[in-house]
Structure formats: C-alpha cells, structure tokens
Amino acid sequence: MIVIVFFLGIFNLKLQPFAKEDRFDFCGFGLLALILFLVDYTFNRSAKVGFLSWNFWGLLLISVLLMIGFYVYNRHSSRHLVDFSIFKNNIVSWHLLGYFLLQFINIGLSFVIPQVAQYILGQNAFIAGMILLPGALLGVVVAPLAGRWMDRLQTPLPIVVGHVIFLIGAALFIIYDQQLTVAFLIGFYFLLRLGFNLAFGNTISHASVQVQPKQKADINATFNMTQQYAGSLGTNIFAAIIGVYQLQHIDLRISTAQGALTDYWLIAVLAIIGLFAAWISYRQTMQKK
C-alpha cells in the first residue's frame, strides 16, 4: 500500500518548492533511515541476546554516534529533510513527545495483551486478538467527538484529560496484574484507548496551528513519521523485554508474566511523562492567550 501511494504521489502531485534552491535532501533521508532502522534492529536483537550483551550495547552505541552525525550534518547542510526550526516552539516539541509516547504505548501494548491472553490466561489466538477489538473500534466514535470538544473549548484541555485517562488505564494493568482476566484485559484496554483517542488526533491538530502555513508540511511529515516509528519501536521494545525473560528458560507462563509486568511498569512511567508533556503544552498555550 505504501509503495502504491508513493508512486501515485510521484505522478499526480506537482509541488513547487518555496525557494528555487530547495532540493530533496537524499543524504539526510538516507542517514535518518539508517538510524531508525538500526535502533529498531538493536532492540529486536536484544530479545535474542539480552540487554547485557555487548552486541546490544555495541549496536546502540553506533546508533547514538549516527544520531550525533545526523545532528552535525543537519546543522551545516544547506538542505534540510525537515525544517527543525518548528521545534523552537516549545508547544510543538512537547506535543511531539506526547504524540510519540501515546503511539509507542498503544501499539506496544497491542502486542503484550495477546501474549498475556495466550501464555498466561491460556486463551487461543482468536480470543487473544478479539480482546483488542472493542478498544480499536472505540476510536471511530471518540476521535471526531474529541475534536469537536476541543473546537468548542478552544484549548488543548481534552489532550490533558485524554492523558489522565490513558495513565489510569495503564496503572490498572499493574494494580490487577495478579487478577487479570479476559474481561479485565478488555476493560482496561478499552479505558486506555478512550484516553488515547481523546488525546492523539487533537495533539497533531493543536501542534499544526502553532507554526506558519509554510511549515505545516513539516509538522505533518514529522508527526506522521513519528507515529509509524513509535509503533514499530514500541512493539520491538515490549517484545524484547518479554523475550529477555523467556531467555531464562523457566516456565513460559511465569517468564511471560514477569516480562509483561515489567512492560506494565514501563508503560506507566511513559504515560506519566506523556501526561507531563501534555500539561506543560496546555499551560504554555493558556499563557499565550
């Protein structure tokens, strides 16, 4: 599908640069793609070799060095893949952090829940997948209502409320870790998705009005890339954590439960950071009024 959209865009979209000297930054694109791939691959390997392996830390070090190289390149290059000046606006930066964490947790947890259902609760693959369905369908109803609510308020308060509900849903996985049932999994994920849908779409909408019209394409590109990558990285990291526990060669049910609990704690910590980011952006928005 992505390949089809790519070629449709090439042959049907005729976008003129704002300045004649503007050209696509192929070097920056290649370097950024390499960094994103390597970080993903690093955590994918950790599920097999463990987080204490020199293999993991070596790959992570290379990733960090490439990130530094990309930063230096972007500072001195005449071409820029994305106009990073958009991040001089603190509201945009905080929104991007919250946006990343929402999707990171959302997609990562979508991997963890079926693992818990199958290996801990003994459910089959069909039931494990169906647990996610009510929460997934919730977005069809909530997302447009959340946008309408923020339009009426003319403030990003729904984003903060969404993060609060999101955090409550995340905390319930920890509180009821020893008593989890299929019904609890459905309910907690449903609550978490309610918070997600209140905040997610509104976050990029509010970020886009913070910049000049000519920078809206940079906002869209940055946030959409972040959305895709956060899901990929979230799945990799949460899967790696469970995989590391399963490497201990103990009972699969016990190791999966231990890995899932670690994932729940990580989710809760990240949800707190996301709420903090949403609150800061809300405060700064209200101060500008």
PDB file of C-alpha atoms in Angstrom:
ATOM      1  CA  MET A   1       0.000   0.000   0.000  1.00  0.00           C
ATOM      2  CA  ILE A   2       2.801   2.435   0.892  1.00  0.00           C
ATOM      3  CA  VAL A   3       4.551   1.698  -2.422  1.00  0.00           C
ATOM      4  CA  ILE A   4       1.305   2.355  -4.328  1.00  0.00           C
ATOM      5  CA  VAL A   5       0.785   5.665  -2.508  1.00  0.00           C
ATOM      6  CA  PHE A   6       4.410   6.596  -3.230  1.00  0.00           C
ATOM      7  CA  PHE A   7       4.008   6.178  -6.980  1.00  0.00           C
ATOM      8  CA  LEU A   8       0.596   7.852  -7.010  1.00  0.00           C
ATOM      9  CA  GLY A   9       2.203  10.839  -5.322  1.00  0.00           C
ATOM     10  CA  ILE A  10       5.092  10.982  -7.782  1.00  0.00           C
ATOM     11  CA  PHE A  11       2.858  11.010 -10.834  1.00  0.00           C
ATOM     12  CA  ASN A  12      -0.002  13.128  -9.527  1.00  0.00           C
ATOM     13  CA  LEU A  13       1.372  15.671  -7.079  1.00  0.00           C
ATOM     14  CA  LYS A  14       3.223  18.655  -8.509  1.00  0.00           C
ATOM     15  CA  LEU A  15       4.558  20.532  -5.511  1.00  0.00           C
ATOM     16  CA  GLN A  16       6.794  23.516  -6.117  1.00  0.00           C
ATOM     17  CA  PRO A  17       9.483  24.399  -3.555  1.00  0.00           C
ATOM     18  CA  PHE A  18       9.209  27.686  -1.681  1.00  0.00           C
ATOM     19  CA  ALA A  19      12.701  28.614  -2.862  1.00  0.00           C
ATOM     20  CA  LYS A  20      14.488  27.668  -6.081  1.00  0.00           C
ATOM     21  CA  GLU A  21      17.465  26.313  -4.175  1.00  0.00           C
ATOM     22  CA  ASP A  22      15.271  23.852  -2.254  1.00  0.00           C
ATOM     23  CA  ARG A  23      16.002  20.257  -3.203  1.00  0.00           C
ATOM     24  CA  PHE A  24      15.168  16.948  -1.616  1.00  0.00           C
ATOM     25  CA  ASP A  25      17.814  16.003   0.942  1.00  0.00           C
ATOM     26  CA  PHE A  26      18.706  12.484  -0.206  1.00  0.00           C
ATOM     27  CA  CYS A  27      21.764  12.309   2.045  1.00  0.00           C
ATOM     28  CA  GLY A  28      19.789  13.340   5.136  1.00  0.00           C
ATOM     29  CA  PHE A  29      16.994  10.952   4.189  1.00  0.00           C
ATOM     30  CA  GLY A  30      19.410   8.029   3.860  1.00  0.00           C
ATOM     31  CA  LEU A  31      21.163   8.826   7.129  1.00  0.00           C
ATOM     32  CA  LEU A  32      17.896   9.188   9.054  1.00  0.00           C
ATOM     33  CA  ALA A  33      16.528   5.969   7.554  1.00  0.00           C
ATOM     34  CA  LEU A  34      19.696   4.141   8.604  1.00  0.00           C
ATOM     35  CA  ILE A  35      19.414   5.462  12.169  1.00  0.00           C
ATOM     36  CA  LEU A  36      15.763   4.450  12.513  1.00  0.00           C
ATOM     37  CA  PHE A  37      16.439   1.006  11.088  1.00  0.00           C
ATOM     38  CA  LEU A  38      19.454   0.436  13.314  1.00  0.00           C
ATOM     39  CA  VAL A  39      17.651   1.444  16.523  1.00  0.00           C
ATOM     40  CA  ASP A  40      14.781  -0.889  15.650  1.00  0.00           C
ATOM     41  CA  TYR A  41      17.194  -3.696  14.793  1.00  0.00           C
ATOM     42  CA  THR A  42      19.135  -3.147  18.023  1.00  0.00           C
ATOM     43  CA  PHE A  43      16.112  -3.766  20.225  1.00  0.00           C
ATOM     44  CA  ASN A  44      14.997  -6.620  18.019  1.00  0.00           C
ATOM     45  CA  ARG A  45      18.371  -8.302  18.646  1.00  0.00           C
ATOM     46  CA  SER A  46      18.109  -7.704  22.381  1.00  0.00           C
ATOM     47  CA  ALA A  47      15.213 -10.178  22.578  1.00  0.00           C
ATOM     48  CA  LYS A  48      17.674 -12.889  21.494  1.00  0.00           C
ATOM     49  CA  VAL A  49      20.938 -11.827  23.146  1.00  0.00           C
ATOM     50  CA  GLY A  50      19.681  -9.917  26.210  1.00  0.00           C
ATOM     51  CA  PHE A  51      20.150  -6.305  27.322  1.00  0.00           C
ATOM     52  CA  LEU A  52      23.541  -7.012  28.908  1.00  0.00           C
ATOM     53  CA  SER A  53      25.105  -8.340  25.715  1.00  0.00           C
ATOM     54  CA  TRP A  54      27.976  -6.441  24.078  1.00  0.00           C
ATOM     55  CA  ASN A  55      26.078  -6.999  20.828  1.00  0.00           C
ATOM     56  CA  PHE A  56      23.160  -4.884  22.082  1.00  0.00           C
ATOM     57  CA  TRP A  57      25.296  -2.118  23.565  1.00  0.00           C
ATOM     58  CA  GLY A  58      27.588  -2.030  20.526  1.00  0.00           C
ATOM     59  CA  LEU A  59      24.683  -1.528  18.155  1.00  0.00           C
ATOM     60  CA  LEU A  60      23.175   1.062  20.488  1.00  0.00           C
ATOM     61  CA  LEU A  61      26.463   2.980  20.580  1.00  0.00           C
ATOM     62  CA  ILE A  62      26.641   3.001  16.781  1.00  0.00           C
ATOM     63  CA  SER A  63      23.051   4.303  16.678  1.00  0.00           C
ATOM     64  CA  VAL A  64      23.903   7.139  19.066  1.00  0.00           C
ATOM     65  CA  LEU A  65      27.000   8.089  17.040  1.00  0.00           C
ATOM     66  CA  LEU A  66      24.907   8.170  13.863  1.00  0.00           C
ATOM     67  CA  MET A  67      22.369  10.417  15.606  1.00  0.00           C
ATOM     68  CA  ILE A  68      25.151  12.817  16.543  1.00  0.00           C
ATOM     69  CA  GLY A  69      26.373  12.675  12.949  1.00  0.00           C
ATOM     70  CA  PHE A  70      22.888  13.474  11.655  1.00  0.00           C
ATOM     71  CA  TYR A  71      22.643  16.437  14.035  1.00  0.00           C
ATOM     72  CA  VAL A  72      26.004  17.820  12.874  1.00  0.00           C
ATOM     73  CA  TYR A  73      25.087  17.230   9.224  1.00  0.00           C
ATOM     74  CA  ASN A  74      21.751  18.988   9.645  1.00  0.00           C
ATOM     75  CA  ARG A  75      23.402  21.972  11.314  1.00  0.00           C
ATOM     76  CA  HIS A  76      25.803  22.533   8.407  1.00  0.00           C
ATOM     77  CA  SER A  77      23.851  21.325   5.389  1.00  0.00           C
ATOM     78  CA  SER A  78      22.149  23.765   3.013  1.00  0.00           C
ATOM     79  CA  ARG A  79      19.368  21.221   2.508  1.00  0.00           C
ATOM     80  CA  HIS A  80      17.069  20.013   5.235  1.00  0.00           C
ATOM     81  CA  LEU A  81      14.814  16.997   5.223  1.00  0.00           C
ATOM     82  CA  VAL A  82      12.568  18.728   7.758  1.00  0.00           C
ATOM     83  CA  ASP A  83      12.564  22.317   8.966  1.00  0.00           C
ATOM     84  CA  PHE A  84      13.724  21.653  12.524  1.00  0.00           C
ATOM     85  CA  SER A  85      13.067  25.254  13.447  1.00  0.00           C
ATOM     86  CA  ILE A  86       9.496  24.143  14.216  1.00  0.00           C
ATOM     87  CA  PHE A  87      10.873  22.730  17.464  1.00  0.00           C
ATOM     88  CA  LYS A  88      11.867  26.190  18.630  1.00  0.00           C
ATOM     89  CA  ASN A  89       8.199  26.359  19.559  1.00  0.00           C
ATOM     90  CA  ASN A  90       8.082  24.532  22.894  1.00  0.00           C
ATOM     91  CA  ILE A  91       4.430  23.609  22.495  1.00  0.00           C
ATOM     92  CA  VAL A  92       5.242  21.699  19.294  1.00  0.00           C
ATOM     93  CA  SER A  93       8.137  19.891  20.989  1.00  0.00           C
ATOM     94  CA  TRP A  94       6.058  18.835  23.997  1.00  0.00           C
ATOM     95  CA  HIS A  95       3.224  17.739  21.723  1.00  0.00           C
ATOM     96  CA  LEU A  96       5.586  15.614  19.644  1.00  0.00           C
ATOM     97  CA  LEU A  97       6.859  13.875  22.781  1.00  0.00           C
ATOM     98  CA  GLY A  98       3.330  13.142  23.966  1.00  0.00           C
ATOM     99  CA  TYR A  99       2.276  12.011  20.497  1.00  0.00           C
ATOM    100  CA  PHE A 100       5.220   9.616  20.276  1.00  0.00           C
ATOM    101  CA  LEU A 101       4.565   8.115  23.713  1.00  0.00           C
ATOM    102  CA  LEU A 102       0.850   7.618  23.048  1.00  0.00           C
ATOM    103  CA  GLN A 103       1.516   5.601  19.908  1.00  0.00           C
ATOM    104  CA  PHE A 104       4.543   3.841  21.416  1.00  0.00           C
ATOM    105  CA  ILE A 105       2.385   2.512  24.256  1.00  0.00           C
ATOM    106  CA  ASN A 106      -0.726   1.918  22.161  1.00  0.00           C
ATOM    107  CA  ILE A 107       0.907  -0.337  19.568  1.00  0.00           C
ATOM    108  CA  GLY A 108       3.327  -1.927  22.034  1.00  0.00           C
ATOM    109  CA  LEU A 109       0.513  -2.879  24.394  1.00  0.00           C
ATOM    110  CA  SER A 110      -1.385  -4.328  21.440  1.00  0.00           C
ATOM    111  CA  PHE A 111       1.427  -6.881  21.282  1.00  0.00           C
ATOM    112  CA  VAL A 112       1.621  -7.516  25.029  1.00  0.00           C
ATOM    113  CA  ILE A 113      -2.091  -8.185  25.624  1.00  0.00           C
ATOM    114  CA  PRO A 114      -2.370 -11.154  23.199  1.00  0.00           C
ATOM    115  CA  GLN A 115       0.797 -12.606  24.722  1.00  0.00           C
ATOM    116  CA  VAL A 116      -0.758 -12.386  28.184  1.00  0.00           C
ATOM    117  CA  ALA A 117      -4.044 -13.845  26.965  1.00  0.00           C
ATOM    118  CA  GLN A 118      -2.370 -16.834  25.298  1.00  0.00           C
ATOM    119  CA  TYR A 119       0.577 -17.712  27.543  1.00  0.00           C
ATOM    120  CA  ILE A 120      -0.803 -16.674  30.939  1.00  0.00           C
ATOM    121  CA  LEU A 121      -4.582 -16.994  30.646  1.00  0.00           C
ATOM    122  CA  GLY A 122      -4.446 -19.962  28.249  1.00  0.00           C
ATOM    123  CA  GLN A 123      -6.723 -18.457  25.604  1.00  0.00           C
ATOM    124  CA  ASN A 124      -6.497 -19.301  21.905  1.00  0.00           C
ATOM    125  CA  ALA A 125      -5.235 -16.874  19.256  1.00  0.00           C
ATOM    126  CA  PHE A 126      -8.757 -15.880  18.184  1.00  0.00           C
ATOM    127  CA  ILE A 127      -9.779 -14.782  21.692  1.00  0.00           C
ATOM    128  CA  ALA A 128      -6.414 -13.065  22.205  1.00  0.00           C
ATOM    129  CA  GLY A 129      -6.979 -10.976  19.100  1.00  0.00           C
ATOM    130  CA  MET A 130     -10.647 -10.241  19.836  1.00  0.00           C
ATOM    131  CA  ILE A 131      -9.710  -8.715  23.199  1.00  0.00           C
ATOM    132  CA  LEU A 132      -8.363  -5.713  21.293  1.00  0.00           C
ATOM    133  CA  LEU A 133     -11.432  -5.240  19.087  1.00  0.00           C
ATOM    134  CA  PRO A 134     -13.680  -3.139  21.391  1.00  0.00           C
ATOM    135  CA  GLY A 135     -10.865  -0.721  22.160  1.00  0.00           C
ATOM    136  CA  ALA A 136      -9.891  -0.492  18.498  1.00  0.00           C
ATOM    137  CA  LEU A 137     -13.475   0.274  17.434  1.00  0.00           C
ATOM    138  CA  LEU A 138     -13.766   2.959  20.097  1.00  0.00           C
ATOM    139  CA  GLY A 139     -11.695   5.376  18.028  1.00  0.00           C
ATOM    140  CA  VAL A 140     -14.348   5.506  15.312  1.00  0.00           C
ATOM    141  CA  VAL A 141     -16.734   7.147  17.789  1.00  0.00           C
ATOM    142  CA  VAL A 142     -14.451   9.031  20.153  1.00  0.00           C
ATOM    143  CA  ALA A 143     -11.934  10.664  17.777  1.00  0.00           C
ATOM    144  CA  PRO A 144     -14.408  13.004  15.986  1.00  0.00           C
ATOM    145  CA  LEU A 145     -16.176  13.843  19.267  1.00  0.00           C
ATOM    146  CA  ALA A 146     -12.815  14.656  20.864  1.00  0.00           C
ATOM    147  CA  GLY A 147     -12.021  17.032  18.012  1.00  0.00           C
ATOM    148  CA  ARG A 148     -15.391  18.728  18.336  1.00  0.00           C
ATOM    149  CA  TRP A 149     -14.879  19.100  22.093  1.00  0.00           C
ATOM    150  CA  MET A 150     -11.532  20.835  21.618  1.00  0.00           C
ATOM    151  CA  ASP A 151     -13.021  23.110  18.938  1.00  0.00           C
ATOM    152  CA  ARG A 152     -15.673  24.244  21.403  1.00  0.00           C
ATOM    153  CA  LEU A 153     -13.230  24.822  24.260  1.00  0.00           C
ATOM    154  CA  GLN A 154     -10.598  26.472  22.054  1.00  0.00           C
ATOM    155  CA  THR A 155      -7.987  24.997  24.420  1.00  0.00           C
ATOM    156  CA  PRO A 156      -5.999  21.720  24.458  1.00  0.00           C
ATOM    157  CA  LEU A 157      -7.716  20.602  27.687  1.00  0.00           C
ATOM    158  CA  PRO A 158      -9.100  17.403  26.034  1.00  0.00           C
ATOM    159  CA  ILE A 159      -5.500  16.343  25.385  1.00  0.00           C
ATOM    160  CA  VAL A 160      -4.704  16.564  29.098  1.00  0.00           C
ATOM    161  CA  VAL A 161      -7.908  14.724  30.024  1.00  0.00           C
ATOM    162  CA  GLY A 162      -7.029  12.030  27.485  1.00  0.00           C
ATOM    163  CA  HIS A 163      -3.581  11.554  29.011  1.00  0.00           C
ATOM    164  CA  VAL A 164      -5.068  11.299  32.513  1.00  0.00           C
ATOM    165  CA  ILE A 165      -7.471   8.547  31.411  1.00  0.00           C
ATOM    166  CA  PHE A 166      -4.632   6.906  29.499  1.00  0.00           C
ATOM    167  CA  LEU A 167      -2.500   6.830  32.655  1.00  0.00           C
ATOM    168  CA  ILE A 168      -5.361   5.398  34.735  1.00  0.00           C
ATOM    169  CA  GLY A 169      -5.791   2.603  32.187  1.00  0.00           C
ATOM    170  CA  ALA A 170      -2.059   1.888  32.281  1.00  0.00           C
ATOM    171  CA  ALA A 171      -1.983   1.846  36.093  1.00  0.00           C
ATOM    172  CA  LEU A 172      -4.831  -0.680  36.265  1.00  0.00           C
ATOM    173  CA  PHE A 173      -2.663  -3.263  34.459  1.00  0.00           C
ATOM    174  CA  ILE A 174      -0.167  -3.024  37.332  1.00  0.00           C
ATOM    175  CA  ILE A 175      -2.727  -2.945  40.138  1.00  0.00           C
ATOM    176  CA  TYR A 176      -4.594  -6.019  38.880  1.00  0.00           C
ATOM    177  CA  ASP A 177      -1.609  -7.873  37.443  1.00  0.00           C
ATOM    178  CA  GLN A 178      -2.229 -10.968  39.602  1.00  0.00           C
ATOM    179  CA  GLN A 179      -6.013 -10.956  39.000  1.00  0.00           C
ATOM    180  CA  LEU A 180      -6.107 -10.312  35.248  1.00  0.00           C
ATOM    181  CA  THR A 181      -8.902 -11.988  33.327  1.00  0.00           C
ATOM    182  CA  VAL A 182     -10.117 -11.643  29.765  1.00  0.00           C
ATOM    183  CA  ALA A 183     -12.807  -9.245  30.966  1.00  0.00           C
ATOM    184  CA  PHE A 184     -10.264  -7.116  32.807  1.00  0.00           C
ATOM    185  CA  LEU A 185      -7.986  -7.013  29.750  1.00  0.00           C
ATOM    186  CA  ILE A 186     -10.877  -5.849  27.573  1.00  0.00           C
ATOM    187  CA  GLY A 187     -11.955  -3.212  30.102  1.00  0.00           C
ATOM    188  CA  PHE A 188      -8.503  -1.813  30.866  1.00  0.00           C
ATOM    189  CA  TYR A 189      -7.526  -1.650  27.193  1.00  0.00           C
ATOM    190  CA  PHE A 190     -10.885  -0.025  26.391  1.00  0.00           C
ATOM    191  CA  LEU A 191     -10.218   2.673  29.022  1.00  0.00           C
ATOM    192  CA  LEU A 192      -6.676   3.199  27.801  1.00  0.00           C
ATOM    193  CA  ARG A 193      -7.917   3.554  24.220  1.00  0.00           C
ATOM    194  CA  LEU A 194     -10.521   6.085  25.368  1.00  0.00           C
ATOM    195  CA  GLY A 195      -7.745   8.288  26.684  1.00  0.00           C
ATOM    196  CA  PHE A 196      -5.669   7.634  23.581  1.00  0.00           C
ATOM    197  CA  ASN A 197      -8.404   8.769  21.214  1.00  0.00           C
ATOM    198  CA  LEU A 198      -9.177  11.883  23.234  1.00  0.00           C
ATOM    199  CA  ALA A 199      -5.550  12.992  23.005  1.00  0.00           C
ATOM    200  CA  PHE A 200      -3.983  11.559  19.853  1.00  0.00           C
ATOM    201  CA  GLY A 201      -5.684  13.342  16.967  1.00  0.00           C
ATOM    202  CA  ASN A 202      -6.050  16.574  18.930  1.00  0.00           C
ATOM    203  CA  THR A 203      -2.314  16.629  19.625  1.00  0.00           C
ATOM    204  CA  ILE A 204      -1.260  16.940  15.997  1.00  0.00           C
ATOM    205  CA  SER A 205      -4.151  19.328  15.298  1.00  0.00           C
ATOM    206  CA  HIS A 206      -3.074  21.680  18.063  1.00  0.00           C
ATOM    207  CA  ALA A 207       0.597  21.429  17.094  1.00  0.00           C
ATOM    208  CA  SER A 208      -0.184  22.378  13.489  1.00  0.00           C
ATOM    209  CA  VAL A 209      -1.723  25.723  14.462  1.00  0.00           C
ATOM    210  CA  GLN A 210       1.452  26.736  16.309  1.00  0.00           C
ATOM    211  CA  VAL A 211       3.527  27.208  13.129  1.00  0.00           C
ATOM    212  CA  GLN A 212       3.461  29.257   9.953  1.00  0.00           C
ATOM    213  CA  PRO A 213       1.428  27.931   6.991  1.00  0.00           C
ATOM    214  CA  LYS A 214       4.594  27.084   5.051  1.00  0.00           C
ATOM    215  CA  GLN A 215       5.737  24.865   7.965  1.00  0.00           C
ATOM    216  CA  LYS A 216       2.556  22.781   8.180  1.00  0.00           C
ATOM    217  CA  ALA A 217       4.033  20.232   5.770  1.00  0.00           C
ATOM    218  CA  ASP A 218       6.982  19.842   8.162  1.00  0.00           C
ATOM    219  CA  ILE A 219       4.591  19.280  11.074  1.00  0.00           C
ATOM    220  CA  ASN A 220       2.635  16.672   9.124  1.00  0.00           C
ATOM    221  CA  ALA A 221       5.782  14.882   7.939  1.00  0.00           C
ATOM    222  CA  THR A 222       7.367  14.856  11.399  1.00  0.00           C
ATOM    223  CA  PHE A 223       4.287  13.707  13.285  1.00  0.00           C
ATOM    224  CA  ASN A 224       3.327  11.064  10.732  1.00  0.00           C
ATOM    225  CA  MET A 225       6.849   9.652  10.671  1.00  0.00           C
ATOM    226  CA  THR A 226       6.833   9.673  14.475  1.00  0.00           C
ATOM    227  CA  GLN A 227       3.515   7.831  14.537  1.00  0.00           C
ATOM    228  CA  GLN A 228       4.779   4.997  12.329  1.00  0.00           C
ATOM    229  CA  TYR A 229       8.125   4.684  14.043  1.00  0.00           C
ATOM    230  CA  ALA A 230       6.733   4.855  17.567  1.00  0.00           C
ATOM    231  CA  GLY A 231       4.509   1.871  16.830  1.00  0.00           C
ATOM    232  CA  SER A 232       7.385  -0.122  15.381  1.00  0.00           C
ATOM    233  CA  LEU A 233       9.796   0.723  18.192  1.00  0.00           C
ATOM    234  CA  GLY A 234       7.178   0.177  20.890  1.00  0.00           C
ATOM    235  CA  THR A 235       6.412  -3.310  19.627  1.00  0.00           C
ATOM    236  CA  ASN A 236      10.114  -4.133  19.415  1.00  0.00           C
ATOM    237  CA  ILE A 237      10.952  -2.938  22.923  1.00  0.00           C
ATOM    238  CA  PHE A 238       7.960  -4.514  24.672  1.00  0.00           C
ATOM    239  CA  ALA A 239       8.552  -7.768  22.783  1.00  0.00           C
ATOM    240  CA  ALA A 240      12.267  -7.632  23.660  1.00  0.00           C
ATOM    241  CA  ILE A 241      11.506  -7.278  27.368  1.00  0.00           C
ATOM    242  CA  ILE A 242       9.255 -10.337  27.347  1.00  0.00           C
ATOM    243  CA  GLY A 243      11.799 -12.170  25.170  1.00  0.00           C
ATOM    244  CA  VAL A 244      14.622 -11.469  27.621  1.00  0.00           C
ATOM    245  CA  TYR A 245      12.621 -13.015  30.476  1.00  0.00           C
ATOM    246  CA  GLN A 246      11.776 -16.009  28.289  1.00  0.00           C
ATOM    247  CA  LEU A 247      15.505 -16.482  27.617  1.00  0.00           C
ATOM    248  CA  GLN A 248      15.885 -17.520  31.252  1.00  0.00           C
ATOM    249  CA  HIS A 249      14.497 -20.957  30.289  1.00  0.00           C
ATOM    250  CA  ILE A 250      11.982 -21.100  33.107  1.00  0.00           C
ATOM    251  CA  ASP A 251       8.299 -21.885  32.776  1.00  0.00           C
ATOM    252  CA  LEU A 252       6.895 -19.951  29.788  1.00  0.00           C
ATOM    253  CA  ARG A 253       3.862 -18.803  31.741  1.00  0.00           C
ATOM    254  CA  ILE A 254       5.997 -17.416  34.576  1.00  0.00           C
ATOM    255  CA  SER A 255       8.553 -15.756  32.306  1.00  0.00           C
ATOM    256  CA  THR A 256       5.827 -14.151  30.192  1.00  0.00           C
ATOM    257  CA  ALA A 257       4.097 -12.872  33.344  1.00  0.00           C
ATOM    258  CA  GLN A 258       7.360 -11.367  34.612  1.00  0.00           C
ATOM    259  CA  GLY A 259       8.076  -9.725  31.266  1.00  0.00           C
ATOM    260  CA  ALA A 260       4.520  -8.399  30.987  1.00  0.00           C
ATOM    261  CA  LEU A 261       4.705  -6.855  34.479  1.00  0.00           C
ATOM    262  CA  THR A 262       7.935  -5.085  33.527  1.00  0.00           C
ATOM    263  CA  ASP A 263       6.178  -3.823  30.397  1.00  0.00           C
ATOM    264  CA  TYR A 264       3.273  -2.533  32.510  1.00  0.00           C
ATOM    265  CA  TRP A 265       5.643  -0.552  34.712  1.00  0.00           C
ATOM    266  CA  LEU A 266       7.413   0.893  31.680  1.00  0.00           C
ATOM    267  CA  ILE A 267       4.047   1.826  30.187  1.00  0.00           C
ATOM    268  CA  ALA A 268       3.010   3.590  33.409  1.00  0.00           C
ATOM    269  CA  VAL A 269       6.265   5.578  33.600  1.00  0.00           C
ATOM    270  CA  LEU A 270       5.981   6.630  29.950  1.00  0.00           C
ATOM    271  CA  ALA A 271       2.305   7.532  30.458  1.00  0.00           C
ATOM    272  CA  ILE A 272       3.335   9.826  33.346  1.00  0.00           C
ATOM    273  CA  ILE A 273       5.904  11.514  31.081  1.00  0.00           C
ATOM    274  CA  GLY A 274       3.240  11.873  28.381  1.00  0.00           C
ATOM    275  CA  LEU A 275       0.835  13.480  30.859  1.00  0.00           C
ATOM    276  CA  PHE A 276       3.575  15.866  31.981  1.00  0.00           C
ATOM    277  CA  ALA A 277       4.230  16.857  28.345  1.00  0.00           C
ATOM    278  CA  ALA A 278       0.510  17.427  27.745  1.00  0.00           C
ATOM    279  CA  TRP A 279       0.177  19.531  30.894  1.00  0.00           C
ATOM    280  CA  ILE A 280       3.187  21.712  30.031  1.00  0.00           C
ATOM    281  CA  SER A 281       1.878  22.341  26.496  1.00  0.00           C
ATOM    282  CA  TYR A 282      -1.554  23.182  27.959  1.00  0.00           C
ATOM    283  CA  ARG A 283      -0.060  25.650  30.446  1.00  0.00           C
ATOM    284  CA  GLN A 284       2.051  27.338  27.782  1.00  0.00           C
ATOM    285  CA  THR A 285      -0.955  27.593  25.477  1.00  0.00           C
ATOM    286  CA  MET A 286      -3.061  29.242  28.182  1.00  0.00           C
ATOM    287  CA  GLN A 287      -0.247  31.674  28.991  1.00  0.00           C
ATOM    288  CA  LYS A 288      -0.214  32.827  25.350  1.00  0.00           C
ATOM    289  CA  LYS A 289      -3.936  33.713  25.408  1.00  0.00           C
TER     290      LYS A 289
END
